[in-house]
Amino acid sequence: MYKSPVEEIAFTLKHVTGLQEAMEHGRLGELTEDLLDAILAEAGRFADEEVAPLADNGDKQGARIKDGVVTTPDGWADLYKRWAEGGWNALACPADYGGQHLPQSLYMATLELWNACSMAFTLGPALTIGAIEAINAHGSDALKNKYLPKMVSGEWMGSMNLTEPGAGTDLGSMKTRAERRPDGTYRIFGQKIYITYGEHDFTDNIIHLVLARLPDGPRGSKGISLFLVPKFLVNDDGSMGARNDVFCHSIEHKLGIHGSPTCTMIYGDGKFGDEPGAIGWLIGEEHNGLAAMFTMMNNERLGVGMQGVGVAEAATQKAVQYAKDRLQGRAPGWKGEGMSPIIEHPDVARTLVTMKALTQGSRAITYACAYAIDMASLTEGDEKRHWQERANLLTPIAKSFPTDTGLEVASHGIQVHGGMGFIEETGAARYFRDIRIAPIYEGTNGVQAADLVGRKLTQSGGNHVRGFIAELREIAANVRASNLPGFGNTAAKIEASLDDLAEASEWLLSALAAGKVAEASAGATAYQRLWGLALSGCYLAKGGLVDAGDGEQQNRIALCRFAAENLIAETAALKDRIINGADALAAARAIFA
């Protein structure tokens, strides 16, 4: 049975990512340590007692569609209402529209808990938060006043409509079109696929954010506009009016996240309304919709990273419990009666500690990214630029490394269960099936790597990356200066990983400056993982240096040492692949000619 790791989450927020210092300096408004702990404790209770019990049923029953009406698994609609009534939807939303305006860091921490219990359930509410952010940042006052209060309260939900058949990552080839109307509205026509919670029974109204092209829109992605298209039109007094010309044609049959309806949406088919065309309102400027949509997508990319952390934590807990209960053979040194628990076998223990280290490292990376987002919103001038560049840099890493980790850890969890892990009865397989989508959607991890190398590495001419590596070197120096024997060779191992990161970064910067884009791109995925491993080692070490009075410091040091001496040495091989792998890749591609 999953138990929310509230203490571990609170420690990471306060002492690894910097929330404690920010609270002490009054930078986070009314948020105090007591309030932070209380919110996390209640979130943990809700996750354990309300969300977790419905997860297996959601997986087995799945979402269903009949005559265009989508029904979520039994109990889920009521669960959502309790979730919204608890104020969880409003946690980090703007206060002007009924939100609590608490830090993104805290919201992301709660998102980990919901995802650990049921990734499929959490997808819908998480997308609503992203839609709120996009509307708040780019919508007119009229749109914000009409839609945001009920979206913030959770009375209405939102969805994101980008993908079309033949237009996935390359949005420039999309065919959904928009037509202007004299009253200032637009009519939307087209089809969107893979629309998460595009139709459901959680709320009466669904506010779709839809990318479409106007007739005079330039070719390519620069000619796309963003529109707000409600399922039901909203009257001036806030009440719901007529059904809009948008509906769900079908839902997908998927490997995982079965309870989450993944919809094919039809706009402007003439099924509803007096004339064909779904009525929409422009968000932002015409032909500049991607800028507005990316506000939502950046939020969702970090949210997807939290899916990786949540699933990894749940899979680790399940595997540890099984390994304690399962008796098999006699482990070396076992002095008990009969067979030993498999957790006593060195290879199983190694697997479990690997799962734990990757999970905690991923948690720290995602929270650090959320903290950078918070600080960018709270500061001005050069400090704001610093934190914005930090958030920019960490976002692709915080999306990719934790989702890769979630998949790896879930696979390890099945392995620990042995044959029983391959049987659906144990529940270990669900984690693997659910998380498999996370490295794919919201921009594949390969796309994240290309973004990291092509755009984020080069910020301020590469100086932000250089400065960040210098900050991380201070952590290694502090470990060395601590003289705590439990750290073993941690300092040297972290220093070596940072040397690898620095050398790889400089090589990539030189290659890009010389116009060798293909060569730099060939090493992008390796570079992204190098960052993830180096950051994991540093953040685990930073946590190990803190005595929080909880009796866990030695455990944190032991986990850090294991990661440093067993996992992060991979950075040397990754660096070699980045610097020397492009020619071999170019030659090998010929085998597919």
Coordinates of C-alpha atoms in Angstrom, one line a residue:
M1 CA 0.0 0.0 0.0
Y2 CA 1.4 3.4 -1.0
K3 CA 2.1 5.9 1.7
S4 CA 2.7 9.5 0.8
P5 CA 6.4 10.4 1.6
V6 CA 5.4 13.7 3.1
E7 CA 8.5 14.1 5.3
E8 CA 10.8 13.4 2.4
I9 CA 9.0 15.8 0.2
A10 CA 9.0 18.6 2.8
F11 CA 12.8 18.0 3.4
T12 CA 13.5 18.3 -0.3
L13 CA 11.5 21.5 -0.7
K14 CA 13.0 23.2 2.4
H15 CA 16.6 22.1 2.4
V16 CA 17.5 21.1 -1.1
T17 CA 15.6 23.4 -3.4
G18 CA 15.7 26.5 -1.1
L19 CA 12.1 27.0 0.1
Q20 CA 13.2 27.3 3.7
E21 CA 15.5 30.2 3.0
A22 CA 12.9 31.9 0.8
M23 CA 10.2 31.6 3.6
E24 CA 12.6 33.0 6.2
H25 CA 13.2 36.0 4.0
G26 CA 9.5 36.6 3.5
R27 CA 9.7 36.1 -0.3
L28 CA 6.8 33.6 -0.4
G29 CA 4.1 35.8 1.1
E30 CA 2.2 34.2 3.9
L31 CA 3.7 30.7 3.4
T32 CA 5.4 29.6 6.6
E33 CA 7.0 26.3 7.5
D34 CA 4.0 25.3 9.6
L35 CA 1.5 26.1 6.8
L36 CA 3.7 24.2 4.3
D37 CA 3.8 21.1 6.6
A38 CA 0.1 21.3 7.2
I39 CA -0.8 21.5 3.5
L40 CA 1.5 18.6 2.7
A41 CA 0.1 16.5 5.5
E42 CA -3.4 17.0 4.3
A43 CA -2.4 16.4 0.7
G44 CA -0.8 13.1 1.8
R45 CA -3.9 12.1 3.7
F46 CA -6.2 12.8 0.7
A47 CA -3.9 11.0 -1.7
D48 CA -3.6 7.9 0.6
E49 CA -7.3 7.7 1.7
E50 CA -9.2 9.1 -1.3
V51 CA -7.2 8.8 -4.5
A52 CA -5.2 5.6 -4.0
P53 CA -8.2 3.3 -3.3
L54 CA -9.8 4.1 -6.7
A55 CA -6.7 3.7 -8.8
D56 CA -6.9 0.0 -9.6
N57 CA -10.6 0.2 -10.5
G58 CA -9.8 3.1 -12.8
D59 CA -7.2 1.0 -14.6
K60 CA -9.4 -2.1 -14.9
Q61 CA -12.6 -0.3 -15.8
G62 CA -11.2 2.5 -17.9
A63 CA -13.0 5.4 -19.5
R64 CA -16.0 4.5 -21.8
I65 CA -17.8 6.3 -24.6
K66 CA -21.3 5.9 -25.9
D67 CA -23.1 8.2 -28.3
G68 CA -20.4 10.8 -27.7
V69 CA -20.8 10.8 -24.0
V70 CA -17.7 9.8 -22.0
T71 CA -18.0 8.2 -18.6
T72 CA -15.0 7.9 -16.3
P73 CA -14.4 4.9 -14.0
D74 CA -16.9 4.4 -11.1
G75 CA -16.2 6.9 -8.3
W76 CA -13.9 9.2 -10.2
A77 CA -16.3 12.0 -10.8
D78 CA -17.2 12.1 -7.1
L79 CA -13.5 11.9 -6.3
Y80 CA -12.8 14.9 -8.5
K81 CA -15.6 16.9 -6.8
R82 CA -14.0 16.2 -3.4
W83 CA -10.6 17.1 -4.7
A84 CA -11.9 20.4 -6.1
E85 CA -13.9 21.2 -2.9
G86 CA -10.7 20.6 -0.9
G87 CA -9.1 23.6 -2.7
W88 CA -6.4 21.6 -4.4
N89 CA -7.2 23.0 -7.8
A90 CA -6.8 26.6 -6.6
L91 CA -3.5 26.0 -4.7
A92 CA -1.2 28.0 -7.0
C93 CA -3.8 29.8 -9.0
P94 CA -4.1 33.7 -9.1
A95 CA -5.8 35.2 -6.1
D96 CA -7.8 37.6 -8.3
Y97 CA -9.9 34.7 -9.5
G98 CA -10.2 32.8 -6.2
G99 CA -6.9 31.0 -6.1
Q100 CA -4.6 30.7 -3.1
H101 CA -1.5 32.0 -5.0
L102 CA 0.9 29.6 -3.2
P103 CA 4.2 28.7 -4.8
Q104 CA 4.5 26.4 -7.8
S105 CA 7.0 24.4 -5.8
L106 CA 4.2 23.5 -3.3
Y107 CA 1.7 22.7 -6.1
M108 CA 4.2 20.4 -7.8
A109 CA 4.8 18.6 -4.5
T110 CA 1.1 17.9 -4.3
L111 CA 1.0 16.8 -7.9
E112 CA 3.6 14.2 -7.1
L113 CA 1.3 12.7 -4.5
W114 CA -1.8 12.6 -6.8
N115 CA 0.3 11.0 -9.7
A116 CA 1.8 8.4 -7.4
C117 CA -1.7 7.2 -6.6
S118 CA -3.3 7.6 -10.0
M119 CA -1.5 9.2 -12.9
A120 CA -4.7 8.7 -15.1
F121 CA -6.9 10.6 -12.7
T122 CA -4.4 13.4 -12.2
L123 CA -4.0 14.2 -15.8
G124 CA -7.3 16.1 -16.1
P125 CA -6.9 18.4 -13.2
A126 CA -3.2 19.1 -14.1
L127 CA -4.2 20.2 -17.6
T128 CA -6.8 22.6 -16.2
I129 CA -4.1 24.3 -14.2
G130 CA -2.0 24.8 -17.4
A131 CA -5.1 26.2 -19.2
I132 CA -5.7 28.6 -16.3
E133 CA -2.1 29.8 -16.6
A134 CA -2.3 30.4 -20.4
I135 CA -5.6 32.3 -20.1
N136 CA -4.3 34.4 -17.2
A137 CA -1.1 35.3 -19.1
H138 CA -2.5 35.9 -22.5
G139 CA -6.3 36.2 -22.4
S140 CA -8.3 39.5 -22.4
D141 CA -9.8 40.7 -19.2
A142 CA -13.3 39.8 -20.5
L143 CA -12.2 36.2 -21.0
K144 CA -10.4 36.0 -17.7
N145 CA -13.4 37.4 -15.8
K146 CA -15.8 35.0 -17.5
Y147 CA -13.9 31.8 -17.3
L148 CA -11.2 31.8 -14.7
P149 CA -13.2 31.9 -11.5
K150 CA -15.0 28.7 -12.3
M151 CA -11.9 27.0 -13.7
V152 CA -9.9 28.0 -10.6
S153 CA -12.6 26.7 -8.3
G154 CA -12.6 23.4 -10.3
E155 CA -16.3 23.8 -11.3
W156 CA -15.1 23.8 -14.9
M157 CA -12.0 22.0 -16.4
G158 CA -9.8 22.8 -19.3
S159 CA -8.1 20.9 -22.1
M160 CA -5.2 21.5 -24.6
N161 CA -5.9 20.8 -28.3
L162 CA -2.7 20.7 -30.4
T163 CA -2.2 17.4 -32.1
E164 CA -3.8 16.4 -35.4
P165 CA -3.4 13.4 -37.7
G166 CA -0.1 14.1 -39.4
A167 CA 0.7 17.1 -37.2
G168 CA 2.3 16.0 -34.0
T169 CA 5.5 17.7 -32.9
D170 CA 5.5 19.6 -36.2
L171 CA 2.6 21.9 -35.5
G172 CA 3.3 24.0 -38.6
S173 CA 1.4 21.4 -40.8
M174 CA -1.8 21.5 -38.8
K175 CA -5.1 21.9 -40.8
T176 CA -7.6 23.1 -38.3
R177 CA -8.8 26.4 -39.5
A178 CA -10.5 29.5 -38.0
E179 CA -12.8 32.0 -39.6
R180 CA -13.4 35.5 -38.4
R181 CA -16.9 36.6 -37.6
P182 CA -18.2 40.3 -37.6
D183 CA -19.0 40.0 -33.8
G184 CA -15.4 39.4 -32.9
T185 CA -15.7 35.7 -32.5
Y186 CA -14.2 33.0 -34.6
R187 CA -15.6 29.7 -36.1
I188 CA -13.3 26.7 -35.7
F189 CA -13.3 23.7 -38.0
G190 CA -11.1 20.6 -37.8
Q191 CA -10.1 17.5 -35.9
K192 CA -7.8 17.1 -33.0
I193 CA -6.4 13.8 -31.7
Y194 CA -4.9 12.6 -28.4
I195 CA -6.8 15.2 -26.4
T196 CA -6.6 14.2 -22.8
Y197 CA -9.9 14.7 -20.9
G198 CA -11.3 16.3 -24.0
E199 CA -14.7 14.9 -22.9
H200 CA -15.6 13.5 -19.5
D201 CA -18.2 13.6 -16.6
F202 CA -16.1 15.5 -14.0
T203 CA -17.6 18.9 -14.8
D204 CA -20.5 20.3 -16.7
N205 CA -18.4 22.5 -18.9
I206 CA -15.0 22.0 -20.5
I207 CA -12.9 24.9 -21.7
H208 CA -10.8 23.8 -24.7
L209 CA -7.7 25.7 -25.8
V210 CA -7.4 25.1 -29.5
L211 CA -4.7 25.9 -32.0
A212 CA -6.0 26.8 -35.5
R213 CA -4.9 28.7 -38.6
L214 CA -6.6 31.8 -40.0
P215 CA -7.0 32.1 -43.7
D216 CA -4.3 34.8 -43.9
G217 CA -2.0 33.1 -41.4
P218 CA 1.6 32.6 -42.6
R219 CA 2.7 29.1 -43.5
G220 CA 4.4 27.1 -40.8
S221 CA 4.1 27.4 -37.0
K222 CA 4.3 31.2 -37.0
G223 CA 0.8 31.4 -38.6
I224 CA -1.1 29.6 -35.8
S225 CA -3.5 31.2 -33.4
L226 CA -4.9 30.1 -30.1
F227 CA -8.6 30.1 -29.3
L228 CA -10.8 29.5 -26.2
V229 CA -13.6 27.2 -27.2
P230 CA -16.0 26.1 -24.5
K231 CA -18.1 22.9 -24.7
F232 CA -21.1 25.0 -23.7
L233 CA -21.3 28.7 -24.5
V234 CA -21.4 31.0 -21.4
N235 CA -24.0 33.7 -21.0
D236 CA -23.1 37.2 -19.8
D237 CA -24.4 36.4 -16.3
G238 CA -22.0 33.4 -16.1
S239 CA -24.6 30.7 -16.7
M240 CA -24.2 28.1 -19.3
G241 CA -25.9 28.5 -22.6
A242 CA -26.2 26.4 -25.8
R243 CA -24.0 23.5 -26.7
N244 CA -21.1 24.6 -28.9
D245 CA -20.3 22.7 -32.1
V246 CA -17.6 20.5 -30.6
F247 CA -17.8 16.9 -29.6
C248 CA -15.8 13.7 -28.9
H249 CA -15.9 11.3 -31.8
S250 CA -14.0 8.4 -30.0
I251 CA -11.5 7.6 -27.3
E252 CA -8.2 5.7 -27.7
H253 CA -7.5 2.2 -26.4
K254 CA -4.1 2.6 -24.8
L255 CA -1.2 0.7 -23.2
G256 CA -1.8 2.5 -19.9
I257 CA -3.6 5.4 -18.1
H258 CA -6.8 3.6 -18.9
G259 CA -9.0 5.8 -16.7
S260 CA -8.0 8.9 -18.6
P261 CA -10.1 9.5 -21.7
T262 CA -7.8 10.3 -24.6
C263 CA -10.2 11.8 -27.2
T264 CA -10.6 12.5 -30.9
M265 CA -12.3 15.9 -31.0
I266 CA -14.3 17.3 -33.9
Y267 CA -14.8 21.0 -34.3
G268 CA -17.4 22.5 -36.7
D269 CA -19.1 19.4 -37.9
G270 CA -22.6 21.0 -37.7
K271 CA -23.7 18.6 -35.0
F272 CA -24.6 21.4 -32.6
G273 CA -25.5 25.0 -33.1
D274 CA -27.5 27.0 -35.7
E275 CA -24.6 26.9 -38.2
P276 CA -21.4 24.8 -38.6
G277 CA -18.4 25.9 -36.7
A278 CA -17.4 25.9 -33.1
I279 CA -17.5 29.4 -31.6
G280 CA -14.2 30.5 -30.2
W281 CA -12.5 33.6 -28.8
L282 CA -8.9 34.6 -29.6
I283 CA -6.3 34.2 -26.8
G284 CA -3.4 36.6 -27.3
E285 CA -2.7 37.9 -30.8
E286 CA -3.6 36.4 -34.2
H287 CA -0.8 34.3 -35.7
N288 CA 1.0 34.1 -32.4
G289 CA -0.8 31.3 -30.7
L290 CA 2.2 29.1 -30.0
A291 CA 3.6 31.7 -27.7
A292 CA 0.4 31.5 -25.6
M293 CA 0.2 27.8 -25.8
F294 CA 3.8 27.3 -24.7
T295 CA 2.9 29.0 -21.5
M296 CA 0.6 26.0 -20.9
M297 CA 3.0 23.5 -22.3
N298 CA 6.0 24.6 -20.1
N299 CA 3.8 24.1 -17.1
E300 CA 2.7 20.7 -18.4
R301 CA 6.3 19.6 -19.1
L302 CA 7.2 20.1 -15.5
G303 CA 4.0 18.4 -14.5
V304 CA 4.9 15.4 -16.7
G305 CA 8.2 15.2 -14.9
M306 CA 6.2 15.0 -11.6
Q307 CA 4.4 12.0 -13.1
G308 CA 7.8 10.3 -13.4
V309 CA 8.6 11.1 -9.8
G310 CA 5.2 10.0 -8.5
V311 CA 5.2 6.7 -10.3
A312 CA 8.8 6.0 -9.4
E313 CA 8.1 6.6 -5.7
A314 CA 5.0 4.3 -5.8
A315 CA 6.8 1.6 -7.7
T316 CA 9.8 1.7 -5.3
Q317 CA 7.5 1.4 -2.3
K318 CA 5.7 -1.5 -3.8
A319 CA 8.9 -3.3 -4.7
V320 CA 10.5 -2.7 -1.2
Q321 CA 7.4 -4.1 0.5
Y322 CA 7.3 -7.2 -1.7
A323 CA 11.1 -7.8 -1.2
K324 CA 10.6 -7.7 2.5
D325 CA 7.7 -10.2 2.4
R326 CA 8.9 -12.6 -0.3
L327 CA 11.0 -15.5 0.9
Q328 CA 13.4 -17.2 -1.5
G329 CA 16.7 -19.0 -1.0
R330 CA 19.3 -18.0 1.7
A331 CA 21.1 -14.8 1.2
P332 CA 24.8 -14.6 1.9
G333 CA 25.3 -14.2 5.6
W334 CA 21.6 -14.9 6.4
K335 CA 21.4 -16.3 10.0
G336 CA 17.6 -16.6 10.3
E337 CA 15.6 -19.8 10.1
G338 CA 14.7 -21.1 6.7
M339 CA 14.6 -18.9 3.6
S340 CA 15.6 -15.3 3.7
P341 CA 13.5 -12.3 2.4
I342 CA 14.7 -11.5 -1.1
I343 CA 15.7 -8.0 0.1
E344 CA 18.6 -9.6 1.8
H345 CA 20.1 -10.8 -1.5
P346 CA 22.7 -8.3 -2.7
D347 CA 21.4 -8.0 -6.2
V348 CA 17.9 -7.2 -5.1
A349 CA 19.2 -4.7 -2.5
R350 CA 21.2 -3.1 -5.2
T351 CA 18.2 -2.8 -7.4
L352 CA 16.0 -1.3 -4.7
V353 CA 18.6 1.3 -3.7
T354 CA 19.1 2.2 -7.3
M355 CA 15.3 2.8 -7.5
K356 CA 15.4 4.9 -4.4
A357 CA 18.4 7.0 -5.5
L358 CA 17.0 7.7 -9.0
T359 CA 13.6 8.6 -7.5
Q360 CA 15.0 11.0 -4.9
G361 CA 17.4 12.6 -7.5
S362 CA 14.5 13.1 -9.9
R363 CA 12.4 14.6 -7.1
A364 CA 15.0 17.2 -6.3
I365 CA 15.5 18.1 -10.0
T366 CA 11.7 18.8 -10.5
Y367 CA 11.4 20.7 -7.3
A368 CA 14.5 22.8 -8.2
C369 CA 12.9 23.7 -11.5
A370 CA 9.6 24.7 -9.8
Y371 CA 11.5 26.8 -7.3
A372 CA 13.3 28.6 -10.2
I373 CA 9.9 29.3 -11.7
D374 CA 8.7 30.7 -8.4
M375 CA 11.8 32.9 -8.0
A376 CA 11.5 34.2 -11.6
S377 CA 8.0 35.4 -10.8
L378 CA 9.0 37.1 -7.6
T379 CA 12.1 39.0 -8.7
E380 CA 13.1 41.8 -11.0
G381 CA 16.0 42.9 -13.2
D382 CA 19.1 40.8 -13.3
E383 CA 17.9 38.4 -10.6
K384 CA 14.8 37.7 -12.5
R385 CA 16.8 37.0 -15.7
H386 CA 19.0 34.6 -13.7
W387 CA 16.1 32.6 -12.3
Q388 CA 14.2 32.7 -15.7
E389 CA 17.3 31.2 -17.4
R390 CA 17.6 28.7 -14.6
A391 CA 14.0 27.6 -15.1
N392 CA 14.5 27.5 -18.9
L393 CA 17.5 25.3 -18.5
L394 CA 16.0 22.9 -16.0
T395 CA 12.6 22.5 -17.7
P396 CA 13.7 20.0 -20.4
I397 CA 15.9 18.1 -17.8
A398 CA 13.0 18.1 -15.3
K399 CA 10.7 16.7 -18.0
S400 CA 13.0 14.1 -19.4
F401 CA 15.2 12.7 -16.6
P402 CA 12.3 12.0 -14.2
T403 CA 10.1 10.4 -16.9
D404 CA 13.0 8.2 -18.0
T405 CA 13.6 7.4 -14.3
G406 CA 9.9 6.6 -13.8
L407 CA 10.1 4.1 -16.7
E408 CA 13.4 2.6 -15.5
V409 CA 12.2 2.3 -11.9
A410 CA 8.9 0.8 -12.8
S411 CA 10.7 -1.8 -14.9
H412 CA 13.0 -2.5 -12.0
G413 CA 10.0 -2.9 -9.8
I414 CA 8.6 -5.6 -12.1
Q415 CA 11.9 -7.4 -12.0
V416 CA 12.0 -7.4 -8.2
H417 CA 8.6 -9.0 -8.2
G418 CA 9.8 -11.7 -10.6
G419 CA 7.1 -13.6 -12.4
M420 CA 4.5 -12.0 -10.2
G421 CA 5.5 -8.6 -11.5
F422 CA 4.4 -9.7 -15.0
I423 CA 1.0 -10.6 -13.6
E424 CA -1.5 -7.8 -13.4
E425 CA -2.7 -9.0 -10.0
T426 CA 0.2 -7.4 -8.1
G427 CA -0.2 -4.0 -9.6
A428 CA 3.5 -3.6 -10.5
A429 CA 2.7 -3.7 -14.2
R430 CA 0.3 -0.8 -14.0
Y431 CA 3.1 1.6 -13.1
F432 CA 5.1 0.5 -16.1
R433 CA 2.1 0.7 -18.5
D434 CA 1.0 4.1 -17.2
I435 CA 4.4 5.8 -17.2
R436 CA 5.4 4.7 -20.7
I437 CA 3.6 7.6 -22.2
A438 CA 5.4 10.2 -20.1
P439 CA 8.7 10.2 -22.2
I440 CA 6.5 10.7 -25.3
Y441 CA 3.9 13.4 -24.7
E442 CA 4.3 17.1 -24.1
G443 CA 7.3 17.0 -26.4
T444 CA 9.2 13.7 -26.6
N445 CA 12.4 13.5 -24.5
G446 CA 14.3 13.7 -27.7
V447 CA 12.6 17.0 -28.5
Q448 CA 13.5 18.1 -25.0
A449 CA 17.2 17.2 -25.6
A450 CA 17.2 19.2 -28.8
D451 CA 15.7 22.2 -27.0
L452 CA 18.3 21.8 -24.2
V453 CA 21.2 21.9 -26.6
G454 CA 19.9 24.2 -29.2
R455 CA 18.3 26.9 -27.0
K456 CA 18.9 26.5 -23.3
L457 CA 22.6 25.7 -23.3
T458 CA 23.4 28.8 -25.3
Q459 CA 21.6 31.3 -22.9
S460 CA 23.8 34.3 -22.2
G461 CA 26.4 32.8 -24.5
G462 CA 26.7 29.7 -22.3
N463 CA 27.5 31.7 -19.2
H464 CA 24.4 30.6 -17.3
V465 CA 25.4 26.9 -17.6
R466 CA 29.0 27.8 -16.6
G467 CA 27.7 29.6 -13.5
F468 CA 25.4 26.8 -12.6
I469 CA 28.2 24.3 -12.8
A470 CA 30.3 26.5 -10.5
E471 CA 27.4 26.5 -8.0
L472 CA 27.3 22.8 -8.1
R473 CA 31.0 22.5 -7.5
E474 CA 30.5 24.3 -4.2
I475 CA 28.3 21.4 -3.1
A476 CA 31.1 19.0 -3.8
A477 CA 33.5 21.2 -2.0
N478 CA 31.2 21.3 1.0
V479 CA 31.0 17.5 1.0
R480 CA 34.8 17.3 1.0
A481 CA 35.1 19.9 3.8
S482 CA 32.5 18.1 5.9
N483 CA 34.8 15.2 6.7
L484 CA 31.8 13.0 7.3
P485 CA 33.1 9.5 6.9
G486 CA 29.7 8.2 5.6
F487 CA 30.2 10.1 2.3
G488 CA 33.0 7.8 1.2
N489 CA 34.3 8.9 -2.2
T490 CA 31.2 11.1 -2.9
A491 CA 33.1 14.4 -3.3
A492 CA 35.6 13.0 -5.9
K493 CA 32.8 11.2 -7.8
I494 CA 30.7 14.4 -8.0
E495 CA 33.7 16.5 -9.0
A496 CA 34.4 14.0 -11.8
S497 CA 30.8 14.2 -13.0
L498 CA 30.9 18.0 -13.1
D499 CA 34.1 17.9 -15.0
D500 CA 32.4 15.7 -17.5
L501 CA 29.5 18.1 -17.7
A502 CA 31.7 21.1 -18.1
E503 CA 33.8 19.5 -20.8
A504 CA 30.7 18.3 -22.7
S505 CA 29.1 21.7 -22.4
E506 CA 32.1 23.5 -23.8
W507 CA 32.4 21.1 -26.7
L508 CA 28.7 21.5 -27.6
L509 CA 29.0 25.3 -27.4
S510 CA 32.0 25.2 -29.7
A511 CA 30.3 22.9 -32.2
L512 CA 27.2 25.1 -32.3
A513 CA 29.4 28.2 -32.8
A514 CA 31.1 26.5 -35.7
G515 CA 27.8 25.6 -37.3
K516 CA 28.1 21.9 -36.6
V517 CA 24.4 21.6 -35.6
A518 CA 24.1 17.9 -36.7
E519 CA 27.1 16.9 -34.6
A520 CA 25.9 18.7 -31.6
S521 CA 22.4 17.3 -32.0
A522 CA 23.7 13.7 -32.2
G523 CA 24.9 14.1 -28.5
A524 CA 21.8 15.9 -27.2
T525 CA 20.1 13.0 -25.5
A526 CA 23.3 11.9 -23.9
Y527 CA 23.9 15.5 -22.7
Q528 CA 20.5 15.6 -21.2
R529 CA 21.0 12.4 -19.2
L530 CA 24.5 13.7 -18.2
W531 CA 22.8 16.7 -16.6
G532 CA 20.2 14.5 -14.8
L533 CA 22.9 12.3 -13.3
A534 CA 25.2 15.1 -12.3
L535 CA 22.3 17.1 -10.7
S536 CA 21.1 14.0 -8.9
G537 CA 24.5 13.4 -7.3
C538 CA 24.8 17.1 -6.3
Y539 CA 21.2 17.4 -4.9
L540 CA 21.5 14.1 -3.0
A541 CA 24.8 15.4 -1.5
K542 CA 23.2 18.7 -0.6
G543 CA 20.5 16.8 1.3
G544 CA 23.1 14.6 3.0
L545 CA 24.9 17.7 4.4
V546 CA 21.8 18.8 6.3
D547 CA 21.0 17.6 9.8
A548 CA 17.3 18.4 10.0
G549 CA 16.9 16.8 13.4
D550 CA 14.8 14.0 12.0
G551 CA 17.3 11.2 12.5
E552 CA 17.6 10.6 8.8
Q553 CA 20.9 12.3 7.9
Q554 CA 22.9 9.1 7.9
N555 CA 20.3 7.5 5.6
R556 CA 20.5 10.4 3.2
I557 CA 24.3 10.2 3.3
A558 CA 24.2 6.5 2.6
L559 CA 21.9 7.0 -0.4
C560 CA 24.1 9.8 -1.7
R561 CA 27.2 7.7 -1.5
F562 CA 25.6 4.8 -3.3
A563 CA 24.5 7.0 -6.1
A564 CA 27.9 8.7 -6.3
E565 CA 29.9 5.4 -6.3
N566 CA 27.5 3.3 -8.4
L567 CA 25.4 5.4 -10.7
I568 CA 26.9 8.8 -11.7
A569 CA 30.1 7.4 -13.1
E570 CA 28.0 6.9 -16.3
T571 CA 28.7 10.6 -17.0
A572 CA 32.2 9.7 -18.3
A573 CA 30.7 7.4 -21.0
L574 CA 28.0 10.0 -21.8
K575 CA 30.6 12.7 -22.3
D576 CA 32.5 10.5 -24.6
R577 CA 29.4 9.8 -26.6
I578 CA 28.7 13.5 -26.9
I579 CA 32.1 14.4 -28.1
N580 CA 33.0 11.4 -30.2
G581 CA 29.8 9.7 -31.2
A582 CA 28.6 11.9 -34.1
D583 CA 30.8 10.4 -36.8
A584 CA 29.8 6.8 -35.9
L585 CA 26.1 7.7 -35.9
A586 CA 26.4 9.4 -39.3
A587 CA 28.1 6.3 -40.8
A588 CA 25.7 3.9 -39.2
R589 CA 22.6 5.7 -40.6
A590 CA 23.5 4.3 -44.0
I591 CA 22.3 0.9 -43.0
F592 CA 18.7 2.2 -43.3
A593 CA 19.2 3.6 -46.8

